[in-house]
Amino acid sequence: MKRTVTKMIESICLPQALDFWFKQLNINYQTHTPTVKVVSKTIINDVVKLVLKPSKAFGEFVAGQHVRLKLEINGIGEERCYSIANLPNRAGLVELFIKVQGQVSQSIKETVKKGLVLDISKPFGQNHQQSFDTFIAGGIGITAMWPLFKASNNKDAKLLYLTRINNGSQSAALLKEIKASKFYKNGQVVIENGRSFLSDSANIGEFLEGAKKAISCGSEGFNEVINTQVYLVKPDISLSFESFKSTNAAPVKHEIKTDIQVKLINSDKTIVVDNKTSLLDSLLNAGIKAKHGCKQGICHECTCRVSAASLLNDVNKTIQLCTTFPSTDLELEL
Ligand code: FES
């Protein structure tokens, strides 16, 4: 009897159990389970801005990191990864900009209210803010590039923000600072219609003058255009990408291949994969513990070096496993 009572008391006092009760009472006392309280919610057309106050267990974040927000929709737990759109601040607040484009974001728009407590992951993702001199953002990709740009130690860093005019005014309204900021060396805020701007490679050539290391963040299609245009005018630049892409979408427009060999050099293994499953999923399905985070091409946790492949036009030998669908045999430094 004594043992049973002791076990009961112990289980009630487990940090996780205490966190459960603190979640209902006051998240500031939670020590193990990261949660956030919704401080405010703003909706402008198809973008929801959430300002969140995290519990202690959330810890600290740096510019350019991401979180997974957890929700229950019709009794099913769902998670989505979002970039933290602000810099660390004394109030400890976290801002997320969520484009409404699927069931989860629609549910956030409709059901998340001020005062609600949500489960969240700890912040994650590489801290690469200091290494770029040029930032390119397409549409809602601005939310990932903006904090990196602001935190950059490079005083000559430039940010090019390309978006459709309508979306641009929405995002700019949300990210009010953009209106007053000097992104460009001539001091102008650059909000252009992506297509017409990019059809003129002279413009992007002027923007890229002096650029050595750039990063582009946007939809997969946006990054493809940037990839082509940038290398056209500046073939020697080092260009990285963050793509917003659903790994569930069928990416293969060509014939399905099921006999692609992926050699893992460091672990001396070879697995056979197909071209309709992301490399990350193929590795995980084969029981290989590949490091990953968002599975959406955002966090860079799954970045891996390729030693021989014809991926991404062979321009960059570093790939993100979660958004790469192999078309040919390759070797990974894994
Ligand atoms: S980029 Fe986050 S897991 Fe691949």
Short mmCIF file of C-alpha atoms and ligand atoms in Angstrom, two decimals:
data_model
loop_
_atom_site.label_atom_id
_atom_site.label_comp_id
_atom_site.label_asym_id
_atom_site.label_seq_id
_atom_site.Cartn_x
_atom_site.Cartn_y
_atom_site.Cartn_z
CA MET A 1 0.00 0.00 0.00
CA LYS A 2 2.80 2.33 1.00
CA ARG A 3 4.60 1.54 -2.28
CA THR A 4 1.46 2.25 -4.29
CA VAL A 5 0.91 5.58 -2.58
CA THR A 6 4.59 6.51 -3.08
CA LYS A 7 4.33 5.60 -6.78
CA MET A 8 1.19 7.67 -7.14
CA ILE A 9 2.84 10.68 -5.52
CA GLU A 10 5.95 10.22 -7.67
CA SER A 11 3.92 10.02 -10.87
CA ILE A 12 1.90 13.09 -9.93
CA CYS A 13 5.14 14.96 -9.23
CA LEU A 14 6.87 13.97 -12.48
CA PRO A 15 7.96 17.11 -14.31
CA GLN A 16 5.78 16.16 -17.29
CA ALA A 17 2.76 15.68 -15.01
CA LEU A 18 3.39 19.01 -13.29
CA ASP A 19 3.74 20.65 -16.69
CA PHE A 20 0.33 19.32 -17.65
CA TRP A 21 -1.26 21.12 -14.71
CA PHE A 22 0.81 24.26 -15.21
CA LYS A 23 -0.40 24.32 -18.82
CA GLN A 24 -3.91 24.83 -17.47
CA LEU A 25 -2.84 27.28 -14.75
CA ASN A 26 0.26 29.25 -15.71
CA ILE A 27 2.70 28.20 -18.44
CA ASN A 28 5.48 30.25 -16.88
CA TYR A 29 6.00 27.42 -14.39
CA GLN A 30 6.36 24.73 -17.03
CA THR A 31 9.90 23.42 -17.06
CA HIS A 32 9.89 20.48 -19.49
CA THR A 33 7.13 20.93 -22.07
CA PRO A 34 7.43 23.91 -24.41
CA THR A 35 4.13 25.69 -24.91
CA VAL A 36 3.08 29.15 -26.06
CA LYS A 37 0.24 31.44 -25.09
CA VAL A 38 -1.33 33.43 -27.89
CA VAL A 39 -0.82 37.12 -27.09
CA SER A 40 -2.42 38.43 -30.26
CA LYS A 41 -3.70 37.29 -33.63
CA THR A 42 -3.99 39.50 -36.68
CA ILE A 43 -5.44 38.43 -40.01
CA ILE A 44 -4.81 40.28 -43.24
CA ASN A 45 -6.33 38.48 -46.19
CA ASP A 46 -4.55 35.14 -46.41
CA VAL A 47 -1.87 35.71 -43.78
CA VAL A 48 -2.27 35.16 -40.03
CA LYS A 49 0.19 36.82 -37.69
CA LEU A 50 0.50 35.21 -34.27
CA VAL A 51 2.40 36.84 -31.41
CA LEU A 52 3.22 34.16 -28.86
CA LYS A 53 4.60 34.14 -25.33
CA PRO A 54 6.57 30.92 -24.78
CA SER A 55 6.93 28.96 -21.56
CA LYS A 56 10.35 28.68 -19.91
CA ALA A 57 10.84 25.24 -21.43
CA PHE A 58 10.85 26.78 -24.91
CA GLY A 59 14.30 28.20 -24.22
CA GLU A 60 15.98 30.83 -26.34
CA PHE A 61 16.10 31.22 -30.09
CA VAL A 62 18.35 32.89 -32.62
CA ALA A 63 17.47 34.66 -35.85
CA GLY A 64 16.50 32.29 -38.62
CA GLN A 65 15.30 29.40 -36.49
CA HIS A 66 12.00 27.57 -36.84
CA VAL A 67 9.37 25.91 -34.69
CA ARG A 68 6.81 23.17 -35.11
CA LEU A 69 3.38 24.27 -33.94
CA LYS A 70 1.15 21.45 -32.76
CA LEU A 71 -2.61 21.47 -33.08
CA GLU A 72 -5.45 19.06 -32.79
CA ILE A 73 -7.86 19.09 -35.72
CA ASN A 74 -10.93 16.86 -35.52
CA GLY A 75 -9.18 14.77 -32.88
CA ILE A 76 -6.05 14.25 -34.94
CA GLY A 77 -2.71 15.77 -33.88
CA GLU A 78 -1.11 17.85 -36.63
CA GLU A 79 2.23 19.65 -36.73
CA ARG A 80 3.48 22.35 -39.04
CA CYS A 81 6.83 24.06 -39.25
CA TYR A 82 7.06 27.86 -39.34
CA SER A 83 9.95 30.29 -39.42
CA ILE A 84 10.27 32.61 -36.46
CA ALA A 85 9.77 36.00 -38.09
CA ASN A 86 11.30 38.23 -35.42
CA LEU A 87 14.56 38.63 -33.56
CA PRO A 88 15.01 37.61 -29.92
CA ASN A 89 13.62 40.40 -27.74
CA ARG A 90 13.45 41.33 -24.08
CA ALA A 91 9.75 40.54 -23.86
CA GLY A 92 10.57 37.02 -25.03
CA LEU A 93 7.85 37.12 -27.67
CA VAL A 94 7.83 35.00 -30.81
CA GLU A 95 6.10 36.05 -34.04
CA LEU A 96 4.85 33.68 -36.71
CA PHE A 97 3.36 34.62 -40.07
CA ILE A 98 1.20 31.83 -41.40
CA LYS A 99 -0.05 31.78 -44.95
CA VAL A 100 -3.50 30.20 -45.09
CA GLN A 101 -3.20 27.50 -47.70
CA GLY A 102 -4.22 24.19 -46.17
CA GLN A 103 -6.28 22.52 -43.49
CA VAL A 104 -3.90 23.33 -40.61
CA SER A 105 -3.39 26.99 -41.46
CA GLN A 106 -7.13 27.35 -42.07
CA SER A 107 -7.77 25.90 -38.63
CA ILE A 108 -5.25 28.33 -37.12
CA LYS A 109 -7.09 31.17 -38.81
CA GLU A 110 -10.48 30.03 -37.55
CA THR A 111 -9.88 28.54 -34.11
CA VAL A 112 -6.76 30.00 -32.53
CA LYS A 113 -7.74 32.79 -30.16
CA LYS A 114 -5.94 35.21 -27.87
CA GLY A 115 -5.14 33.51 -24.56
CA LEU A 116 -5.09 29.97 -25.99
CA VAL A 117 -2.15 27.78 -24.99
CA LEU A 118 -0.61 25.70 -27.79
CA ASP A 119 2.03 23.00 -27.82
CA ILE A 120 5.16 23.88 -29.73
CA SER A 121 8.63 22.45 -30.33
CA LYS A 122 11.79 24.07 -29.06
CA PRO A 123 13.35 26.36 -31.67
CA PHE A 124 15.56 24.52 -34.14
CA GLY A 125 17.56 25.05 -37.31
CA GLN A 126 21.02 26.18 -38.21
CA ASN A 127 22.33 29.53 -37.18
CA HIS A 128 23.76 30.76 -40.46
CA GLN A 129 22.90 34.40 -40.18
CA GLN A 130 26.45 35.69 -40.38
CA SER A 131 27.56 34.06 -43.55
CA PHE A 132 25.40 35.67 -46.26
CA ASP A 133 25.83 39.05 -47.92
CA THR A 134 22.68 38.82 -50.05
CA PHE A 135 19.16 37.74 -49.15
CA ILE A 136 16.39 37.10 -51.66
CA ALA A 137 12.83 36.48 -50.51
CA GLY A 138 9.77 35.49 -52.52
CA GLY A 139 6.27 36.05 -51.08
CA ILE A 140 5.85 34.70 -47.56
CA GLY A 141 9.54 33.64 -47.70
CA ILE A 142 10.19 37.13 -46.35
CA THR A 143 9.34 35.85 -42.88
CA ALA A 144 12.41 33.61 -42.89
CA MET A 145 14.76 36.09 -44.58
CA TRP A 146 13.79 39.17 -42.63
CA PRO A 147 15.25 38.16 -39.22
CA LEU A 148 18.39 36.78 -40.89
CA PHE A 149 18.86 40.02 -42.78
CA LYS A 150 18.30 42.13 -39.68
CA ALA A 151 20.69 40.07 -37.60
CA SER A 152 23.42 40.09 -40.24
CA ASN A 153 26.72 41.53 -39.10
CA ASN A 154 27.51 42.48 -42.66
CA LYS A 155 26.69 46.17 -42.94
CA ASP A 156 26.59 45.92 -46.73
CA ALA A 157 24.09 43.04 -46.73
CA LYS A 158 21.19 43.48 -49.13
CA LEU A 159 17.71 42.05 -49.17
CA LEU A 160 15.64 41.72 -52.30
CA TYR A 161 11.95 41.09 -51.68
CA LEU A 162 10.01 39.89 -54.70
CA THR A 163 6.33 39.33 -54.56
CA ARG A 164 3.13 39.88 -56.41
CA ILE A 165 1.89 43.37 -55.74
CA ASN A 166 -1.19 42.28 -53.80
CA ASN A 167 0.64 39.83 -51.60
CA GLY A 168 3.40 42.36 -51.18
CA SER A 169 1.08 44.90 -49.70
CA GLN A 170 -0.31 42.27 -47.31
CA SER A 171 3.06 41.11 -46.13
CA ALA A 172 4.40 44.63 -45.94
CA ALA A 173 1.42 45.64 -43.86
CA LEU A 174 2.19 42.81 -41.48
CA LEU A 175 5.92 43.40 -41.39
CA LYS A 176 5.56 47.11 -40.82
CA GLU A 177 9.28 47.67 -40.47
CA ILE A 178 9.75 46.80 -44.11
CA LYS A 179 8.15 50.04 -45.19
CA ALA A 180 10.75 52.10 -43.41
CA SER A 181 13.80 50.00 -44.10
CA LYS A 182 16.54 50.44 -46.62
CA PHE A 183 17.10 47.14 -48.26
CA TYR A 184 18.89 48.26 -51.28
CA LYS A 185 22.09 50.17 -51.58
CA ASN A 186 20.25 53.10 -53.11
CA GLY A 187 17.89 53.11 -50.15
CA GLN A 188 14.77 51.98 -51.92
CA VAL A 189 12.41 49.39 -50.65
CA VAL A 190 12.16 46.79 -53.37
CA ILE A 191 8.70 45.36 -53.70
CA GLU A 192 8.22 44.29 -57.26
CA ASN A 193 6.06 41.96 -59.18
CA GLY A 194 8.27 38.89 -59.22
CA ARG A 195 7.63 37.87 -62.78
CA SER A 196 8.20 41.14 -64.50
CA PHE A 197 11.25 41.90 -62.40
CA LEU A 198 12.84 38.54 -63.00
CA SER A 199 12.21 38.64 -66.70
CA ASP A 200 14.79 41.41 -66.79
CA SER A 201 18.06 39.85 -65.74
CA ALA A 202 19.81 43.22 -65.98
CA ASN A 203 17.93 44.27 -62.85
CA ILE A 204 19.04 41.30 -60.86
CA GLY A 205 22.57 41.74 -62.19
CA GLU A 206 22.63 45.24 -60.74
CA PHE A 207 21.30 43.99 -57.43
CA LEU A 208 23.91 41.22 -57.25
CA GLU A 209 26.84 43.51 -57.84
CA GLY A 210 29.53 42.55 -55.32
CA ALA A 211 27.50 39.65 -53.93
CA LYS A 212 29.44 36.50 -53.02
CA LYS A 213 27.17 34.42 -50.89
CA ALA A 214 23.41 34.60 -51.32
CA ILE A 215 20.38 32.80 -49.96
CA SER A 216 16.96 32.67 -51.57
CA CYS A 217 13.77 31.71 -49.75
CA GLY A 218 10.42 31.13 -51.41
CA SER A 219 8.33 28.50 -53.13
CA GLU A 220 10.09 25.83 -55.10
CA GLY A 221 9.07 27.52 -58.36
CA PHE A 222 10.37 30.87 -57.16
CA ASN A 223 13.73 29.37 -56.24
CA GLU A 224 14.00 27.67 -59.61
CA VAL A 225 13.59 31.04 -61.33
CA ILE A 226 16.11 32.66 -59.00
CA ASN A 227 18.52 29.80 -59.60
CA THR A 228 18.39 30.32 -63.36
CA GLN A 229 18.50 34.11 -63.31
CA VAL A 230 21.21 34.47 -60.70
CA TYR A 231 23.63 32.03 -62.34
CA LEU A 232 22.98 33.66 -65.66
CA VAL A 233 24.37 36.98 -64.48
CA LYS A 234 26.67 35.81 -61.68
CA PRO A 235 27.97 32.29 -62.33
CA ASP A 236 30.59 32.46 -59.57
CA ILE A 237 28.16 33.23 -56.73
CA SER A 238 27.48 30.76 -53.92
CA LEU A 239 23.71 30.42 -53.72
CA SER A 240 21.70 28.53 -51.09
CA PHE A 241 17.99 27.91 -50.96
CA GLU A 242 15.20 27.52 -48.49
CA SER A 243 12.14 26.15 -50.26
CA PHE A 244 8.59 25.90 -49.03
CA LYS A 245 7.48 22.64 -50.47
CA SER A 246 5.16 19.93 -49.34
CA THR A 247 7.03 16.65 -49.29
CA ASN A 248 3.68 14.91 -49.72
CA ALA A 249 3.13 16.40 -53.15
CA ALA A 250 3.92 14.11 -56.04
CA PRO A 251 7.03 15.75 -57.46
CA VAL A 252 7.67 13.42 -60.35
CA LYS A 253 6.54 14.62 -63.73
CA HIS A 254 8.64 12.03 -65.55
CA GLU A 255 8.70 8.30 -65.74
CA ILE A 256 8.81 6.54 -62.36
CA LYS A 257 12.13 4.92 -61.53
CA THR A 258 12.47 2.39 -58.75
CA ASP A 259 16.09 1.32 -59.10
CA ILE A 260 18.09 4.37 -58.10
CA GLN A 261 21.14 3.49 -56.03
CA VAL A 262 22.10 5.76 -53.17
CA LYS A 263 25.48 5.02 -51.71
CA LEU A 264 26.14 6.21 -48.16
CA ILE A 265 29.85 6.73 -48.09
CA ASN A 266 30.44 7.20 -44.37
CA SER A 267 28.43 4.17 -43.32
CA ASP A 268 29.45 2.04 -46.30
CA LYS A 269 25.89 1.11 -47.27
CA THR A 270 23.88 1.29 -50.47
CA ILE A 271 20.11 1.57 -50.60
CA VAL A 272 17.81 1.36 -53.58
CA VAL A 273 15.24 4.15 -53.81
CA ASP A 274 12.65 5.53 -56.21
CA ASN A 275 12.22 8.99 -57.67
CA LYS A 276 8.82 9.70 -56.15
CA THR A 277 9.92 9.53 -52.51
CA SER A 278 12.12 12.19 -50.93
CA LEU A 279 15.63 11.08 -50.09
CA LEU A 280 14.91 11.69 -46.43
CA ASP A 281 11.85 9.43 -46.42
CA SER A 282 13.71 6.75 -48.37
CA LEU A 283 16.54 6.82 -45.82
CA LEU A 284 14.16 6.72 -42.86
CA ASN A 285 12.16 3.90 -44.48
CA ALA A 286 15.41 1.97 -44.82
CA GLY A 287 16.03 2.37 -41.08
CA ILE A 288 18.79 4.96 -41.47
CA LYS A 289 18.70 7.62 -38.81
CA ALA A 290 19.16 10.70 -40.96
CA LYS A 291 19.09 13.96 -39.03
CA HIS A 292 16.02 16.05 -39.83
CA GLY A 293 13.59 18.62 -38.47
CA CYS A 294 10.72 20.21 -40.38
CA LYS A 295 10.60 17.88 -43.41
CA GLN A 296 9.49 20.92 -45.41
CA GLY A 297 12.76 22.32 -46.71
CA ILE A 298 12.84 25.06 -44.13
CA CYS A 299 15.14 24.24 -41.25
CA HIS A 300 18.26 22.87 -42.98
CA GLU A 301 18.64 20.17 -40.33
CA CYS A 302 18.75 17.53 -43.08
CA THR A 303 21.44 19.24 -45.16
CA CYS A 304 23.83 16.69 -46.62
CA ARG A 305 26.77 16.74 -48.99
CA VAL A 306 26.55 14.92 -52.27
CA SER A 307 29.75 13.50 -53.65
CA ALA A 308 28.45 12.62 -57.11
CA ALA A 309 25.08 13.54 -58.55
CA SER A 310 23.26 15.52 -61.15
CA LEU A 311 21.02 17.34 -58.73
CA LEU A 312 20.11 21.01 -58.70
CA ASN A 313 21.89 21.47 -62.02
CA ASP A 314 25.00 20.23 -60.31
CA VAL A 315 25.54 23.76 -59.05
CA ASN A 316 25.52 23.10 -55.38
CA LYS A 317 26.80 19.87 -53.95
CA THR A 318 24.86 20.36 -50.74
CA ILE A 319 21.25 19.26 -50.71
CA GLN A 320 18.35 19.09 -48.31
CA LEU A 321 17.32 15.48 -48.09
CA CYS A 322 13.66 16.20 -47.34
CA THR A 323 13.03 18.15 -50.54
CA THR A 324 15.28 16.22 -52.89
CA PHE A 325 13.84 13.56 -55.15
CA PRO A 326 16.69 11.73 -56.86
CA SER A 327 16.65 11.22 -60.60
CA THR A 328 19.92 9.32 -60.86
CA ASP A 329 22.35 7.24 -58.78
CA LEU A 330 24.26 9.28 -56.24
CA GLU A 331 26.61 9.19 -53.30
CA LEU A 332 25.86 10.92 -50.03
CA GLU A 333 28.29 11.81 -47.29
CA LEU A 334 26.24 10.02 -44.68
S1 FES B 1 14.97 21.21 -44.22
FE1 FES B 1 14.07 20.67 -42.33
S2 FES B 1 14.15 18.52 -42.38
FE2 FES B 1 14.86 19.08 -44.30
#
